[in-house]
Amino acid sequence: VDLLVIPERCRGRPATGESARLEARGRWVDGDKEMNLRYAGRCALCGVEIPQGGRAIYNTSAKSVRHLDCGSGVDRGVAGGSAQREYERRKAKDDARLAEQKANVRAVFGTGFLGRVATLLAVDDRPRRSTQVWAQGAVGEERVADWLDRLTEVGVIALHDRRIPGTRANIDHVAITPWGVWVIDTKRYLNKRPDVVTEGGFLGFGGTTRLTVGGRKKDELVEGVLWQVERVRAVIGDSPSVRGVLAFV
């Protein structure tokens, strides 16, 4: 699993030093060659098989093939959609709970001055942290999606908020490129930075590598991305390659 930390100053348009040349060539990249395929192959972008003799683009570096015009009409999804819906669901539940608590207090103390004071003292109406983190996560996914979508000019197709069939889980982003597929899980921790530490070992040898965020172990984040990678690999197979990324925003 790769670890990507996006600093605040780098959350705009990603640098592409050869963008003018790439735009002039469409969405071609180094190693691309248009040809009639000698053998059937699976498109690295959409996963659909291209028959033997079909006209396609072969990338000599990645040894992958793709359709001449792939990605148009694809439902890219809405970044942060699931997180935003979960936030709205939880917030509606919180609001209903608060309304009920306030009604119970006012039923005893009335709606006058005494009732207002009693409500203020008895009901904690501060936003719940467990609810706010979902809105926070949605913002992080939107930022990463904006960054990924700008890579279209170099042949990247980014899919967002993809539901995993048979589960309630989703994959934040899937970046499909001529060089492979990246499964990206976005995390947004306010005022907490990720780090990779080694426990045990001797003089730099051996030991166990751990992921920490704000000084706390977060190995489960790595395990979650690996699980997502396996779900994608089960669908598309071993080619193109599938890698996992943890993106901290």
mmCIF file of C-alpha atoms in Angstrom:
data_model
loop_
_atom_site.group_PDB
_atom_site.id
_atom_site.type_symbol
_atom_site.label_atom_id
_atom_site.label_comp_id
_atom_site.label_asym_id
_atom_site.label_seq_id
_atom_site.Cartn_x
_atom_site.Cartn_y
_atom_site.Cartn_z
ATOM 1 C CA VAL A 1 0.000 0.000 0.000
ATOM 2 C CA ASP A 2 1.351 3.431 -0.973
ATOM 3 C CA LEU A 3 1.028 6.376 1.415
ATOM 4 C CA LEU A 4 0.142 9.752 -0.120
ATOM 5 C CA VAL A 5 0.002 12.934 1.940
ATOM 6 C CA ILE A 6 -1.347 15.951 0.052
ATOM 7 C CA PRO A 7 -0.152 19.225 1.629
ATOM 8 C CA GLU A 8 -2.497 22.213 1.574
ATOM 9 C CA ARG A 9 -0.337 24.037 -0.963
ATOM 10 C CA CYS A 10 -0.510 21.093 -3.389
ATOM 11 C CA ARG A 11 -4.272 20.599 -3.458
ATOM 12 C CA GLY A 12 -4.804 22.549 -6.641
ATOM 13 C CA ARG A 13 -4.048 21.508 -10.164
ATOM 14 C CA PRO A 14 -1.357 18.796 -10.328
ATOM 15 C CA ALA A 15 1.747 19.701 -12.280
ATOM 16 C CA THR A 16 2.107 18.189 -15.744
ATOM 17 C CA GLY A 17 5.269 19.475 -17.369
ATOM 18 C CA GLU A 18 4.357 18.030 -20.768
ATOM 19 C CA SER A 19 0.683 18.955 -20.677
ATOM 20 C CA ALA A 20 0.843 20.948 -23.923
ATOM 21 C CA ARG A 21 2.371 18.016 -25.792
ATOM 22 C CA LEU A 22 -0.081 15.565 -24.259
ATOM 23 C CA GLU A 23 -3.079 17.703 -25.129
ATOM 24 C CA ALA A 24 -1.836 17.944 -28.689
ATOM 25 C CA ARG A 25 -1.706 14.139 -28.856
ATOM 26 C CA GLY A 26 -5.095 13.669 -27.210
ATOM 27 C CA ARG A 27 -4.745 11.393 -24.172
ATOM 28 C CA TRP A 28 -1.726 9.452 -25.366
ATOM 29 C CA VAL A 29 1.277 8.831 -23.134
ATOM 30 C CA ASP A 30 4.840 7.646 -23.679
ATOM 31 C CA GLY A 31 4.936 4.088 -24.968
ATOM 32 C CA ASP A 32 1.535 4.227 -26.721
ATOM 33 C CA LYS A 33 1.256 2.726 -30.180
ATOM 34 C CA GLU A 34 -1.911 2.404 -32.265
ATOM 35 C CA MET A 35 -2.117 -0.989 -33.939
ATOM 36 C CA ASN A 36 -4.227 -3.973 -34.932
ATOM 37 C CA LEU A 37 -3.873 -6.436 -32.077
ATOM 38 C CA ARG A 38 -2.140 -9.710 -32.855
ATOM 39 C CA TYR A 39 -3.822 -11.214 -29.811
ATOM 40 C CA ALA A 40 -7.028 -10.457 -27.970
ATOM 41 C CA GLY A 41 -6.582 -8.357 -24.829
ATOM 42 C CA ARG A 42 -8.577 -6.720 -22.056
ATOM 43 C CA CYS A 43 -8.859 -2.931 -22.063
ATOM 44 C CA ALA A 44 -6.880 -1.488 -19.152
ATOM 45 C CA LEU A 45 -9.464 1.296 -18.719
ATOM 46 C CA CYS A 46 -12.899 -0.307 -19.021
ATOM 47 C CA GLY A 47 -12.065 -4.008 -18.651
ATOM 48 C CA VAL A 48 -13.866 -5.017 -21.874
ATOM 49 C CA GLU A 49 -12.040 -7.539 -24.066
ATOM 50 C CA ILE A 50 -10.704 -6.263 -27.394
ATOM 51 C CA PRO A 51 -10.744 -9.054 -30.026
ATOM 52 C CA GLN A 52 -7.764 -10.215 -32.032
ATOM 53 C CA GLY A 53 -7.249 -7.900 -34.991
ATOM 54 C CA GLY A 54 -9.131 -5.064 -33.322
ATOM 55 C CA ARG A 55 -7.729 -1.559 -33.623
ATOM 56 C CA ALA A 56 -6.457 -0.418 -30.234
ATOM 57 C CA ILE A 57 -3.655 1.355 -28.386
ATOM 58 C CA TYR A 58 -0.831 -0.820 -27.062
ATOM 59 C CA ASN A 59 1.475 0.613 -24.399
ATOM 60 C CA THR A 60 4.947 -0.877 -24.748
ATOM 61 C CA SER A 61 6.002 0.150 -21.220
ATOM 62 C CA ALA A 62 3.017 -1.249 -19.325
ATOM 63 C CA LYS A 63 2.347 -4.002 -21.892
ATOM 64 C CA SER A 64 -1.335 -3.117 -21.727
ATOM 65 C CA VAL A 65 -4.000 -2.368 -24.324
ATOM 66 C CA ARG A 66 -6.959 -0.009 -24.371
ATOM 67 C CA HIS A 67 -9.658 1.154 -26.746
ATOM 68 C CA LEU A 68 -8.909 4.080 -29.027
ATOM 69 C CA ASP A 69 -11.605 6.146 -27.310
ATOM 70 C CA CYS A 70 -12.342 4.755 -23.897
ATOM 71 C CA GLY A 71 -13.953 6.405 -20.912
ATOM 72 C CA SER A 72 -16.564 8.551 -22.658
ATOM 73 C CA GLY A 73 -20.035 7.995 -21.239
ATOM 74 C CA VAL A 74 -18.715 6.243 -18.135
ATOM 75 C CA ASP A 75 -20.550 7.044 -14.910
ATOM 76 C CA ARG A 76 -17.667 8.432 -12.856
ATOM 77 C CA GLY A 77 -19.723 8.686 -9.670
ATOM 78 C CA VAL A 78 -19.980 11.531 -7.154
ATOM 79 C CA ALA A 79 -17.008 11.834 -4.818
ATOM 80 C CA GLY A 80 -18.004 11.769 -1.157
ATOM 81 C CA GLY A 81 -21.588 10.837 -2.027
ATOM 82 C CA SER A 82 -21.855 7.946 0.433
ATOM 83 C CA ALA A 83 -20.166 9.894 3.227
ATOM 84 C CA GLN A 84 -22.442 12.888 2.657
ATOM 85 C CA ARG A 85 -25.555 10.711 2.701
ATOM 86 C CA GLU A 86 -24.423 9.054 5.922
ATOM 87 C CA TYR A 87 -23.781 12.474 7.460
ATOM 88 C CA GLU A 88 -27.262 13.668 6.501
ATOM 89 C CA ARG A 89 -28.836 10.481 7.877
ATOM 90 C CA ARG A 90 -27.013 10.794 11.190
ATOM 91 C CA LYS A 91 -27.696 14.521 11.458
ATOM 92 C CA ALA A 92 -31.428 13.979 10.895
ATOM 93 C CA LYS A 93 -31.385 11.347 13.637
ATOM 94 C CA ASP A 94 -29.475 13.691 15.977
ATOM 95 C CA ASP A 95 -31.901 16.546 15.281
ATOM 96 C CA ALA A 96 -34.884 14.308 16.023
ATOM 97 C CA ARG A 97 -33.282 13.153 19.289
ATOM 98 C CA LEU A 98 -32.615 16.739 20.372
ATOM 99 C CA ALA A 99 -36.152 17.801 19.502
ATOM 100 C CA GLU A 100 -37.540 14.969 21.617
ATOM 101 C CA GLN A 101 -35.289 15.818 24.582
ATOM 102 C CA LYS A 102 -36.272 19.490 24.436
ATOM 103 C CA ALA A 103 -39.957 18.581 24.229
ATOM 104 C CA ASN A 104 -39.633 16.357 27.310
ATOM 105 C CA VAL A 105 -38.002 19.168 29.317
ATOM 106 C CA ARG A 106 -40.604 21.720 28.237
ATOM 107 C CA ALA A 107 -43.404 19.324 29.117
ATOM 108 C CA VAL A 108 -42.211 19.537 32.715
ATOM 109 C CA PHE A 109 -41.012 23.143 32.992
ATOM 110 C CA GLY A 110 -43.150 24.810 30.344
ATOM 111 C CA THR A 111 -42.123 27.011 27.422
ATOM 112 C CA GLY A 112 -41.463 30.196 29.384
ATOM 113 C CA PHE A 113 -38.266 31.513 30.883
ATOM 114 C CA LEU A 114 -37.918 28.585 33.315
ATOM 115 C CA GLY A 115 -38.416 26.104 30.491
ATOM 116 C CA ARG A 116 -35.775 27.780 28.336
ATOM 117 C CA VAL A 117 -33.255 27.754 31.194
ATOM 118 C CA ALA A 118 -34.029 24.126 31.997
ATOM 119 C CA THR A 119 -33.626 23.168 28.339
ATOM 120 C CA LEU A 120 -30.294 24.989 28.135
ATOM 121 C CA LEU A 121 -29.009 23.150 31.212
ATOM 122 C CA ALA A 122 -30.431 19.705 30.470
ATOM 123 C CA VAL A 123 -29.942 19.314 26.698
ATOM 124 C CA ASP A 124 -26.521 19.244 25.053
ATOM 125 C CA ASP A 125 -27.151 20.416 21.488
ATOM 126 C CA ARG A 126 -23.521 20.545 20.374
ATOM 127 C CA PRO A 127 -22.847 18.657 17.103
ATOM 128 C CA ARG A 128 -21.811 15.066 17.734
ATOM 129 C CA ARG A 129 -18.269 14.263 16.687
ATOM 130 C CA SER A 130 -19.342 10.843 15.367
ATOM 131 C CA THR A 131 -21.670 12.658 12.956
ATOM 132 C CA GLN A 132 -19.357 15.499 11.923
ATOM 133 C CA VAL A 133 -16.575 13.149 10.819
ATOM 134 C CA TRP A 134 -18.750 11.986 7.917
ATOM 135 C CA ALA A 135 -19.062 15.521 6.547
ATOM 136 C CA GLN A 136 -15.337 15.971 7.109
ATOM 137 C CA GLY A 137 -14.642 12.771 5.164
ATOM 138 C CA ALA A 138 -16.854 13.869 2.268
ATOM 139 C CA VAL A 139 -14.836 17.087 1.912
ATOM 140 C CA GLY A 140 -11.600 15.077 1.798
ATOM 141 C CA GLU A 141 -12.948 12.799 -0.939
ATOM 142 C CA GLU A 142 -14.066 15.792 -2.995
ATOM 143 C CA ARG A 143 -10.588 17.307 -2.822
ATOM 144 C CA VAL A 144 -8.867 14.117 -3.930
ATOM 145 C CA ALA A 145 -11.430 13.632 -6.709
ATOM 146 C CA ASP A 146 -10.771 17.125 -8.026
ATOM 147 C CA TRP A 147 -7.061 16.349 -8.138
ATOM 148 C CA LEU A 148 -7.611 13.018 -9.902
ATOM 149 C CA ASP A 149 -10.103 14.356 -12.434
ATOM 150 C CA ARG A 150 -7.505 16.848 -13.644
ATOM 151 C CA LEU A 151 -5.307 13.938 -14.760
ATOM 152 C CA THR A 152 -7.685 13.084 -17.595
ATOM 153 C CA GLU A 153 -5.279 14.742 -20.025
ATOM 154 C CA VAL A 154 -2.674 12.048 -19.351
ATOM 155 C CA GLY A 155 -5.068 9.144 -19.883
ATOM 156 C CA VAL A 156 -6.393 8.632 -16.343
ATOM 157 C CA ILE A 157 -10.028 7.717 -15.735
ATOM 158 C CA ALA A 158 -11.071 8.296 -12.128
ATOM 159 C CA LEU A 159 -14.166 6.629 -10.704
ATOM 160 C CA HIS A 160 -15.561 7.783 -7.371
ATOM 161 C CA ASP A 161 -17.663 6.330 -4.566
ATOM 162 C CA ARG A 162 -18.004 2.830 -5.996
ATOM 163 C CA ARG A 163 -20.236 0.470 -4.051
ATOM 164 C CA ILE A 164 -18.788 -3.012 -3.360
ATOM 165 C CA PRO A 165 -21.522 -5.524 -4.296
ATOM 166 C CA GLY A 166 -22.855 -7.621 -1.444
ATOM 167 C CA THR A 167 -21.553 -5.235 1.231
ATOM 168 C CA ARG A 168 -22.313 -1.828 2.722
ATOM 169 C CA ALA A 169 -18.753 -0.722 1.982
ATOM 170 C CA ASN A 170 -17.560 1.514 -0.823
ATOM 171 C CA ILE A 171 -14.293 2.405 -2.525
ATOM 172 C CA ASP A 172 -13.571 6.137 -2.447
ATOM 173 C CA HIS A 173 -11.703 6.301 -5.769
ATOM 174 C CA VAL A 174 -10.506 3.946 -8.494
ATOM 175 C CA ALA A 175 -7.903 5.469 -10.814
ATOM 176 C CA ILE A 176 -7.634 3.548 -14.096
ATOM 177 C CA THR A 177 -4.489 4.318 -16.068
ATOM 178 C CA PRO A 178 -2.519 2.802 -18.953
ATOM 179 C CA TRP A 179 0.002 1.616 -16.339
ATOM 180 C CA GLY A 180 -2.356 -0.060 -13.907
ATOM 181 C CA VAL A 181 -5.238 0.476 -11.511
ATOM 182 C CA TRP A 182 -4.994 2.304 -8.199
ATOM 183 C CA VAL A 183 -7.544 1.803 -5.417
ATOM 184 C CA ILE A 184 -7.514 4.986 -3.325
ATOM 185 C CA ASP A 185 -8.920 5.354 0.178
ATOM 186 C CA THR A 186 -9.112 8.981 1.328
ATOM 187 C CA LYS A 187 -8.656 9.933 4.982
ATOM 188 C CA ARG A 188 -9.015 13.385 6.511
ATOM 189 C CA TYR A 189 -7.801 13.845 10.074
ATOM 190 C CA LEU A 190 -7.846 17.426 11.278
ATOM 191 C CA ASN A 191 -4.574 18.472 12.955
ATOM 192 C CA LYS A 192 -3.246 14.896 12.881
ATOM 193 C CA ARG A 193 -0.452 13.716 10.630
ATOM 194 C CA PRO A 194 0.266 10.172 9.433
ATOM 195 C CA ASP A 195 3.613 8.498 9.971
ATOM 196 C CA VAL A 196 5.225 5.115 9.382
ATOM 197 C CA VAL A 197 7.168 3.734 12.343
ATOM 198 C CA THR A 198 9.107 0.544 12.987
ATOM 199 C CA GLU A 199 8.665 -1.327 16.245
ATOM 200 C CA GLY A 200 11.262 -3.763 17.493
ATOM 201 C CA GLY A 201 14.255 -4.810 15.444
ATOM 202 C CA PHE A 202 17.903 -4.100 16.125
ATOM 203 C CA LEU A 203 20.073 -1.388 14.568
ATOM 204 C CA GLY A 204 17.570 -0.798 11.823
ATOM 205 C CA PHE A 205 17.103 -4.479 10.950
ATOM 206 C CA GLY A 206 13.911 -6.433 11.439
ATOM 207 C CA GLY A 207 10.985 -5.092 13.388
ATOM 208 C CA THR A 208 7.360 -4.460 12.432
ATOM 209 C CA THR A 209 6.264 -1.506 10.318
ATOM 210 C CA ARG A 210 3.222 0.329 11.639
ATOM 211 C CA LEU A 211 1.053 3.178 10.388
ATOM 212 C CA THR A 212 0.248 5.835 12.951
ATOM 213 C CA VAL A 213 -1.971 8.913 12.782
ATOM 214 C CA GLY A 214 -1.491 11.524 15.444
ATOM 215 C CA GLY A 215 0.682 9.045 17.341
ATOM 216 C CA ARG A 216 -2.002 6.321 17.435
ATOM 217 C CA LYS A 217 -1.704 2.993 15.613
ATOM 218 C CA LYS A 218 -3.903 2.778 12.542
ATOM 219 C CA ASP A 219 -2.911 -0.531 10.960
ATOM 220 C CA GLU A 220 -6.585 -1.205 10.243
ATOM 221 C CA LEU A 221 -6.488 1.497 7.551
ATOM 222 C CA VAL A 222 -3.878 -0.484 5.631
ATOM 223 C CA GLU A 223 -5.863 -3.684 6.087
ATOM 224 C CA GLY A 224 -8.965 -1.934 4.749
ATOM 225 C CA VAL A 225 -7.217 -0.810 1.564
ATOM 226 C CA LEU A 226 -5.762 -4.285 0.983
ATOM 227 C CA TRP A 227 -9.251 -5.743 1.310
ATOM 228 C CA GLN A 228 -10.532 -3.277 -1.302
ATOM 229 C CA VAL A 229 -7.646 -4.137 -3.619
ATOM 230 C CA GLU A 230 -8.569 -7.813 -3.411
ATOM 231 C CA ARG A 231 -12.192 -7.013 -4.292
ATOM 232 C CA VAL A 232 -11.078 -5.145 -7.425
ATOM 233 C CA ARG A 233 -8.524 -7.813 -8.346
ATOM 234 C CA ALA A 234 -11.218 -10.475 -8.065
ATOM 235 C CA VAL A 235 -13.128 -8.679 -10.829
ATOM 236 C CA ILE A 236 -10.386 -7.701 -13.288
ATOM 237 C CA GLY A 237 -7.776 -10.386 -12.556
ATOM 238 C CA ASP A 238 -4.021 -9.934 -12.276
ATOM 239 C CA SER A 239 -3.651 -7.794 -15.410
ATOM 240 C CA PRO A 240 -3.516 -4.850 -15.261
ATOM 241 C CA SER A 241 -1.835 -4.596 -11.873
ATOM 242 C CA VAL A 242 -3.883 -3.283 -8.933
ATOM 243 C CA ARG A 243 -2.299 -1.266 -6.116
ATOM 244 C CA GLY A 244 -3.699 0.384 -3.022
ATOM 245 C CA VAL A 245 -3.171 3.983 -1.881
ATOM 246 C CA LEU A 246 -4.001 5.740 1.379
ATOM 247 C CA ALA A 247 -4.456 9.447 0.614
ATOM 248 C CA PHE A 248 -4.329 11.776 3.631
ATOM 249 C CA VAL A 249 -5.777 15.220 2.941
#
